[in-house]
Structure formats: C-alpha cells, structure tokens
Amino acid sequence: MPERVGSTPRRPGRPALDAGVPDESVVLARGLEAFAELGYDRASARELARRLGVSHNFINDRYGSKAKFWYAVVDWALEAHQRDRLPLRGADFDEEQYLRAVITHFYRRTVDTPLLGRLLADEFSRESERVDYLYERYIKPELDALSPSIDRLVAAKRMAPVSMDVFFFAVIGPASALVQNPLAHRLGRPETETHRDLVHTAEQLATLIVDGLLATGRSGGDPAHRDGRP
C-alpha cells in the first residue's frame, strides 16, 4: 500500500512548508480538480503547483511525490464517501431497501463530487498501480458488503443472477449522466438546472437501475446461473 502523507523535516533557513499555502482541504480539492481534468500522466508536478498556487517544490516537500499526492487526494475524497455510507449498513432495511439505499446514495454523492467521478472513469480505463489501489481499498470492500444482500435477493428469486462485473458497470455506467453535462445539455437537459434538479435526476437513475435489476425476479423469469452465464 502506498505511503500515506507524512511530514518532511524543515532544513535550516527554509520557511515552514505550509507558510502562505492554502489549507490542506483546499490543496486536496484543487488536486482533485487537476487530476480529473488532466489525468494523472498530464498532471505534471509543475502544473499541479501552478494550479495549487504554490512553489514547484511544494508537492515533493509536502507529500513526497506526485504519486503520493494522488493517493492523498483520492483518500480524502473516497474516505468521505465511505463514512457517509456506514449508517446504511446498520439501518433497518430489507435486502431490496438496502440495495436501493446504497445505489441512491452513490448517485447523490456523484452529484456532489462530479470531479471524483471523472477521475475514477479515467483511472478505470488503464492498467496501473492506482487502479489496483482503488479496487483493493475502496471498490472491493463496498462490493463485499453488498454481495450478501444481492445473493439473498437472487436466492429469493427477487433478482436475476448476474456476474459482479456486470452488476458493477450496470450501476456505475449511468453515473455519466451526472457528470457529462455538455452532452446532457445537448440531449435536452436545461442549462439552468440546479443542484436540486441534479439530485432529482440521481434519484430517478437509482429507481430506474434498481427496478431494472429486480424486474426479472418479479416477473418470475428463468434466471441464469449466478455468474450470469447459461
């Protein structure tokens, strides 16, 4: 696992590393914006420093490297998502209500953090240590927590069997509707949409996806095996 953010001893005569720089949350938010807009490879340390409004040595001095800064940015953004979802696991939901609550929460959070969605979409498309990190630290634990509910819905014939990769992309894919605004506007979405409008769209997406996942189970169709194959 990559090293987490640490402190760097200050050499004699140098000003404090945080002198005149933005607060940590501002630095990480600007880092998220840079990585989302440029991608990891195009976000040079110099360009990151320019966007952060700091010296070109700041990234290495504060975080150790561009890679470690990326991990700090991702942890800052995704750990907040994890904390927000924790109450759902202890709520008094049946399996369908829990599935619906998790997916609805995901889309609502995508509305609040569209830049994170763009960063993840870019990282998921290429092999790297970063996608390994995202999967092991964030994606797999979430799917492991959700899998028992999915299995019980399938066993009760309330949901058709589907492989985990198909399930994941069936849920993740529609999130593009919440972050690809230029195309959405060309498809007819008003350019005057508010945050409340986007939350409503997120809830519509969640209803559409969950109802679709449960439709075969409700209709009593002949489901395939759990791995999604005949």
PDB file of C-alpha atoms in Angstrom, residues 61-184:
ATOM      1  CA  ASP A  61       8.199  18.744   0.067  1.00  0.00           C
ATOM      2  CA  ARG A  62       4.728  18.139   1.494  1.00  0.00           C
ATOM      3  CA  TYR A  63       3.751  14.754   0.034  1.00  0.00           C
ATOM      4  CA  GLY A  64       6.982  13.175  -1.176  1.00  0.00           C
ATOM      5  CA  SER A  65       5.993  12.735  -4.836  1.00  0.00           C
ATOM      6  CA  LYS A  66       3.219  13.306  -7.335  1.00  0.00           C
ATOM      7  CA  ALA A  67       2.100   9.696  -6.843  1.00  0.00           C
ATOM      8  CA  LYS A  68       1.745  10.146  -3.087  1.00  0.00           C
ATOM      9  CA  PHE A  69      -0.167  13.370  -3.657  1.00  0.00           C
ATOM     10  CA  TRP A  70      -2.593  11.465  -5.916  1.00  0.00           C
ATOM     11  CA  TYR A  71      -3.171   8.885  -3.166  1.00  0.00           C
ATOM     12  CA  ALA A  72      -3.759  11.663  -0.642  1.00  0.00           C
ATOM     13  CA  VAL A  73      -6.318  13.288  -2.948  1.00  0.00           C
ATOM     14  CA  VAL A  74      -8.153  10.017  -3.587  1.00  0.00           C
ATOM     15  CA  ASP A  75      -8.193   9.037   0.091  1.00  0.00           C
ATOM     16  CA  TRP A  76      -9.526  12.456   1.056  1.00  0.00           C
ATOM     17  CA  ALA A  77     -12.382  12.174  -1.436  1.00  0.00           C
ATOM     18  CA  LEU A  78     -13.320   8.499  -1.138  1.00  0.00           C
ATOM     19  CA  GLU A  79     -12.992   8.136   2.631  1.00  0.00           C
ATOM     20  CA  ALA A  80     -15.704  10.773   2.931  1.00  0.00           C
ATOM     21  CA  HIS A  81     -17.955   8.604   0.756  1.00  0.00           C
ATOM     22  CA  GLN A  82     -17.251   5.577   2.922  1.00  0.00           C
ATOM     23  CA  ARG A  83     -18.082   7.452   6.115  1.00  0.00           C
ATOM     24  CA  ASP A  84     -21.363   8.662   4.645  1.00  0.00           C
ATOM     25  CA  ARG A  85     -22.407   5.131   3.693  1.00  0.00           C
ATOM     26  CA  LEU A  86     -21.656   3.499   7.041  1.00  0.00           C
ATOM     27  CA  PRO A  87     -25.068   4.332   8.600  1.00  0.00           C
ATOM     28  CA  LEU A  88     -26.783   2.453   5.764  1.00  0.00           C
ATOM     29  CA  ARG A  89     -25.259  -0.826   6.921  1.00  0.00           C
ATOM     30  CA  GLY A  90     -26.819  -0.513  10.338  1.00  0.00           C
ATOM     31  CA  ALA A  91     -30.218   0.690   9.163  1.00  0.00           C
ATOM     32  CA  ASP A  92     -33.362  -1.427   9.474  1.00  0.00           C
ATOM     33  CA  PHE A  93     -33.646  -2.249   5.756  1.00  0.00           C
ATOM     34  CA  ASP A  94     -34.696  -5.389   3.988  1.00  0.00           C
ATOM     35  CA  GLU A  95     -32.448  -6.543   1.144  1.00  0.00           C
ATOM     36  CA  GLU A  96     -34.211  -4.558  -1.571  1.00  0.00           C
ATOM     37  CA  GLN A  97     -34.329  -1.396   0.541  1.00  0.00           C
ATOM     38  CA  TYR A  98     -30.633  -1.706   1.319  1.00  0.00           C
ATOM     39  CA  LEU A  99     -29.716  -2.158  -2.347  1.00  0.00           C
ATOM     40  CA  ARG A 100     -31.852   0.831  -3.264  1.00  0.00           C
ATOM     41  CA  ALA A 101     -30.369   2.979  -0.485  1.00  0.00           C
ATOM     42  CA  VAL A 102     -26.755   2.192  -1.464  1.00  0.00           C
ATOM     43  CA  ILE A 103     -27.281   2.904  -5.158  1.00  0.00           C
ATOM     44  CA  THR A 104     -29.264   6.084  -4.459  1.00  0.00           C
ATOM     45  CA  HIS A 105     -26.528   7.292  -2.124  1.00  0.00           C
ATOM     46  CA  PHE A 106     -23.890   6.615  -4.775  1.00  0.00           C
ATOM     47  CA  TYR A 107     -25.684   8.729  -7.371  1.00  0.00           C
ATOM     48  CA  ARG A 108     -26.369  11.536  -4.914  1.00  0.00           C
ATOM     49  CA  ARG A 109     -22.701  11.651  -3.941  1.00  0.00           C
ATOM     50  CA  THR A 110     -21.755  11.706  -7.626  1.00  0.00           C
ATOM     51  CA  VAL A 111     -23.819  14.892  -7.941  1.00  0.00           C
ATOM     52  CA  ASP A 112     -21.863  16.416  -5.053  1.00  0.00           C
ATOM     53  CA  THR A 113     -18.428  15.280  -6.314  1.00  0.00           C
ATOM     54  CA  PRO A 114     -18.520  15.160 -10.132  1.00  0.00           C
ATOM     55  CA  LEU A 115     -14.765  15.664 -10.411  1.00  0.00           C
ATOM     56  CA  LEU A 116     -14.176  12.454  -8.487  1.00  0.00           C
ATOM     57  CA  GLY A 117     -16.373  10.620 -10.972  1.00  0.00           C
ATOM     58  CA  ARG A 118     -14.281  11.953 -13.844  1.00  0.00           C
ATOM     59  CA  LEU A 119     -11.029  10.953 -12.129  1.00  0.00           C
ATOM     60  CA  LEU A 120     -12.284   7.425 -11.482  1.00  0.00           C
ATOM     61  CA  ALA A 121     -13.592   6.961 -15.031  1.00  0.00           C
ATOM     62  CA  ASP A 122     -10.152   7.858 -16.353  1.00  0.00           C
ATOM     63  CA  GLU A 123      -8.294   5.583 -13.943  1.00  0.00           C
ATOM     64  CA  PHE A 124     -10.594   2.606 -14.560  1.00  0.00           C
ATOM     65  CA  SER A 125      -9.704   2.626 -18.262  1.00  0.00           C
ATOM     66  CA  ARG A 126      -5.997   1.809 -17.860  1.00  0.00           C
ATOM     67  CA  GLU A 127      -3.846  -0.701 -16.004  1.00  0.00           C
ATOM     68  CA  SER A 128      -1.836   0.815 -13.175  1.00  0.00           C
ATOM     69  CA  GLU A 129      -0.980   0.523  -9.515  1.00  0.00           C
ATOM     70  CA  ARG A 130      -3.558   3.224  -8.968  1.00  0.00           C
ATOM     71  CA  VAL A 131      -6.454   1.112 -10.230  1.00  0.00           C
ATOM     72  CA  ASP A 132      -5.188  -1.744  -8.021  1.00  0.00           C
ATOM     73  CA  TYR A 133      -5.303   0.647  -5.082  1.00  0.00           C
ATOM     74  CA  LEU A 134      -8.796   1.866  -5.924  1.00  0.00           C
ATOM     75  CA  TYR A 135     -10.089  -1.668  -6.259  1.00  0.00           C
ATOM     76  CA  GLU A 136      -8.495  -3.146  -3.138  1.00  0.00           C
ATOM     77  CA  ARG A 137      -9.089  -0.195  -0.815  1.00  0.00           C
ATOM     78  CA  TYR A 138     -12.482   1.083  -1.962  1.00  0.00           C
ATOM     79  CA  ILE A 139     -14.322  -0.964  -4.591  1.00  0.00           C
ATOM     80  CA  LYS A 140     -13.859  -4.487  -3.245  1.00  0.00           C
ATOM     81  CA  PRO A 141     -14.855  -3.628   0.350  1.00  0.00           C
ATOM     82  CA  GLU A 142     -18.045  -1.964  -0.893  1.00  0.00           C
ATOM     83  CA  LEU A 143     -18.945  -4.904  -3.118  1.00  0.00           C
ATOM     84  CA  ASP A 144     -18.118  -7.381  -0.343  1.00  0.00           C
ATOM     85  CA  ALA A 145     -20.540  -5.545   1.937  1.00  0.00           C
ATOM     86  CA  LEU A 146     -23.261  -5.558  -0.709  1.00  0.00           C
ATOM     87  CA  SER A 147     -22.815  -9.116  -2.015  1.00  0.00           C
ATOM     88  CA  PRO A 148     -24.741 -10.896   0.779  1.00  0.00           C
ATOM     89  CA  SER A 149     -27.823  -8.789   0.058  1.00  0.00           C
ATOM     90  CA  ILE A 150     -27.537  -9.496  -3.664  1.00  0.00           C
ATOM     91  CA  ASP A 151     -27.144 -13.233  -3.001  1.00  0.00           C
ATOM     92  CA  ARG A 152     -30.215 -13.292  -0.775  1.00  0.00           C
ATOM     93  CA  LEU A 153     -32.270 -11.417  -3.375  1.00  0.00           C
ATOM     94  CA  VAL A 154     -31.191 -13.941  -6.001  1.00  0.00           C
ATOM     95  CA  ALA A 155     -31.920 -16.892  -3.713  1.00  0.00           C
ATOM     96  CA  ALA A 156     -35.388 -15.480  -3.031  1.00  0.00           C
ATOM     97  CA  LYS A 157     -35.904 -15.068  -6.811  1.00  0.00           C
ATOM     98  CA  ARG A 158     -36.387 -11.341  -6.340  1.00  0.00           C
ATOM     99  CA  MET A 159     -33.400 -10.574  -8.555  1.00  0.00           C
ATOM    100  CA  ALA A 160     -31.962 -12.312 -11.582  1.00  0.00           C
ATOM    101  CA  PRO A 161     -28.446 -13.734 -11.164  1.00  0.00           C
ATOM    102  CA  VAL A 162     -25.768 -11.539 -12.650  1.00  0.00           C
ATOM    103  CA  SER A 163     -21.986 -11.557 -12.543  1.00  0.00           C
ATOM    104  CA  MET A 164     -20.384  -8.956 -10.286  1.00  0.00           C
ATOM    105  CA  ASP A 165     -18.666  -7.148 -13.150  1.00  0.00           C
ATOM    106  CA  VAL A 166     -21.999  -6.740 -14.981  1.00  0.00           C
ATOM    107  CA  PHE A 167     -23.676  -5.558 -11.782  1.00  0.00           C
ATOM    108  CA  PHE A 168     -20.898  -3.053 -11.085  1.00  0.00           C
ATOM    109  CA  PHE A 169     -20.952  -1.483 -14.533  1.00  0.00           C
ATOM    110  CA  ALA A 170     -24.757  -1.511 -14.639  1.00  0.00           C
ATOM    111  CA  VAL A 171     -24.650   0.763 -11.593  1.00  0.00           C
ATOM    112  CA  ILE A 172     -21.530   2.794 -12.395  1.00  0.00           C
ATOM    113  CA  GLY A 173     -22.274   3.450 -16.056  1.00  0.00           C
ATOM    114  CA  PRO A 174     -25.382   5.642 -15.611  1.00  0.00           C
ATOM    115  CA  ALA A 175     -23.420   7.962 -13.320  1.00  0.00           C
ATOM    116  CA  SER A 176     -22.068   9.539 -16.511  1.00  0.00           C
ATOM    117  CA  ALA A 177     -25.451  11.268 -16.775  1.00  0.00           C
ATOM    118  CA  LEU A 178     -24.493  13.252 -13.676  1.00  0.00           C
ATOM    119  CA  VAL A 179     -21.020  14.360 -14.770  1.00  0.00           C
ATOM    120  CA  GLN A 180     -21.139  14.676 -18.578  1.00  0.00           C
ATOM    121  CA  ASN A 181     -23.082  17.904 -18.583  1.00  0.00           C
ATOM    122  CA  PRO A 182     -22.130  19.203 -22.045  1.00  0.00           C
ATOM    123  CA  LEU A 183     -23.664  16.114 -23.667  1.00  0.00           C
ATOM    124  CA  ALA A 184     -26.615  16.100 -21.257  1.00  0.00           C
TER     125      ALA A 184
END
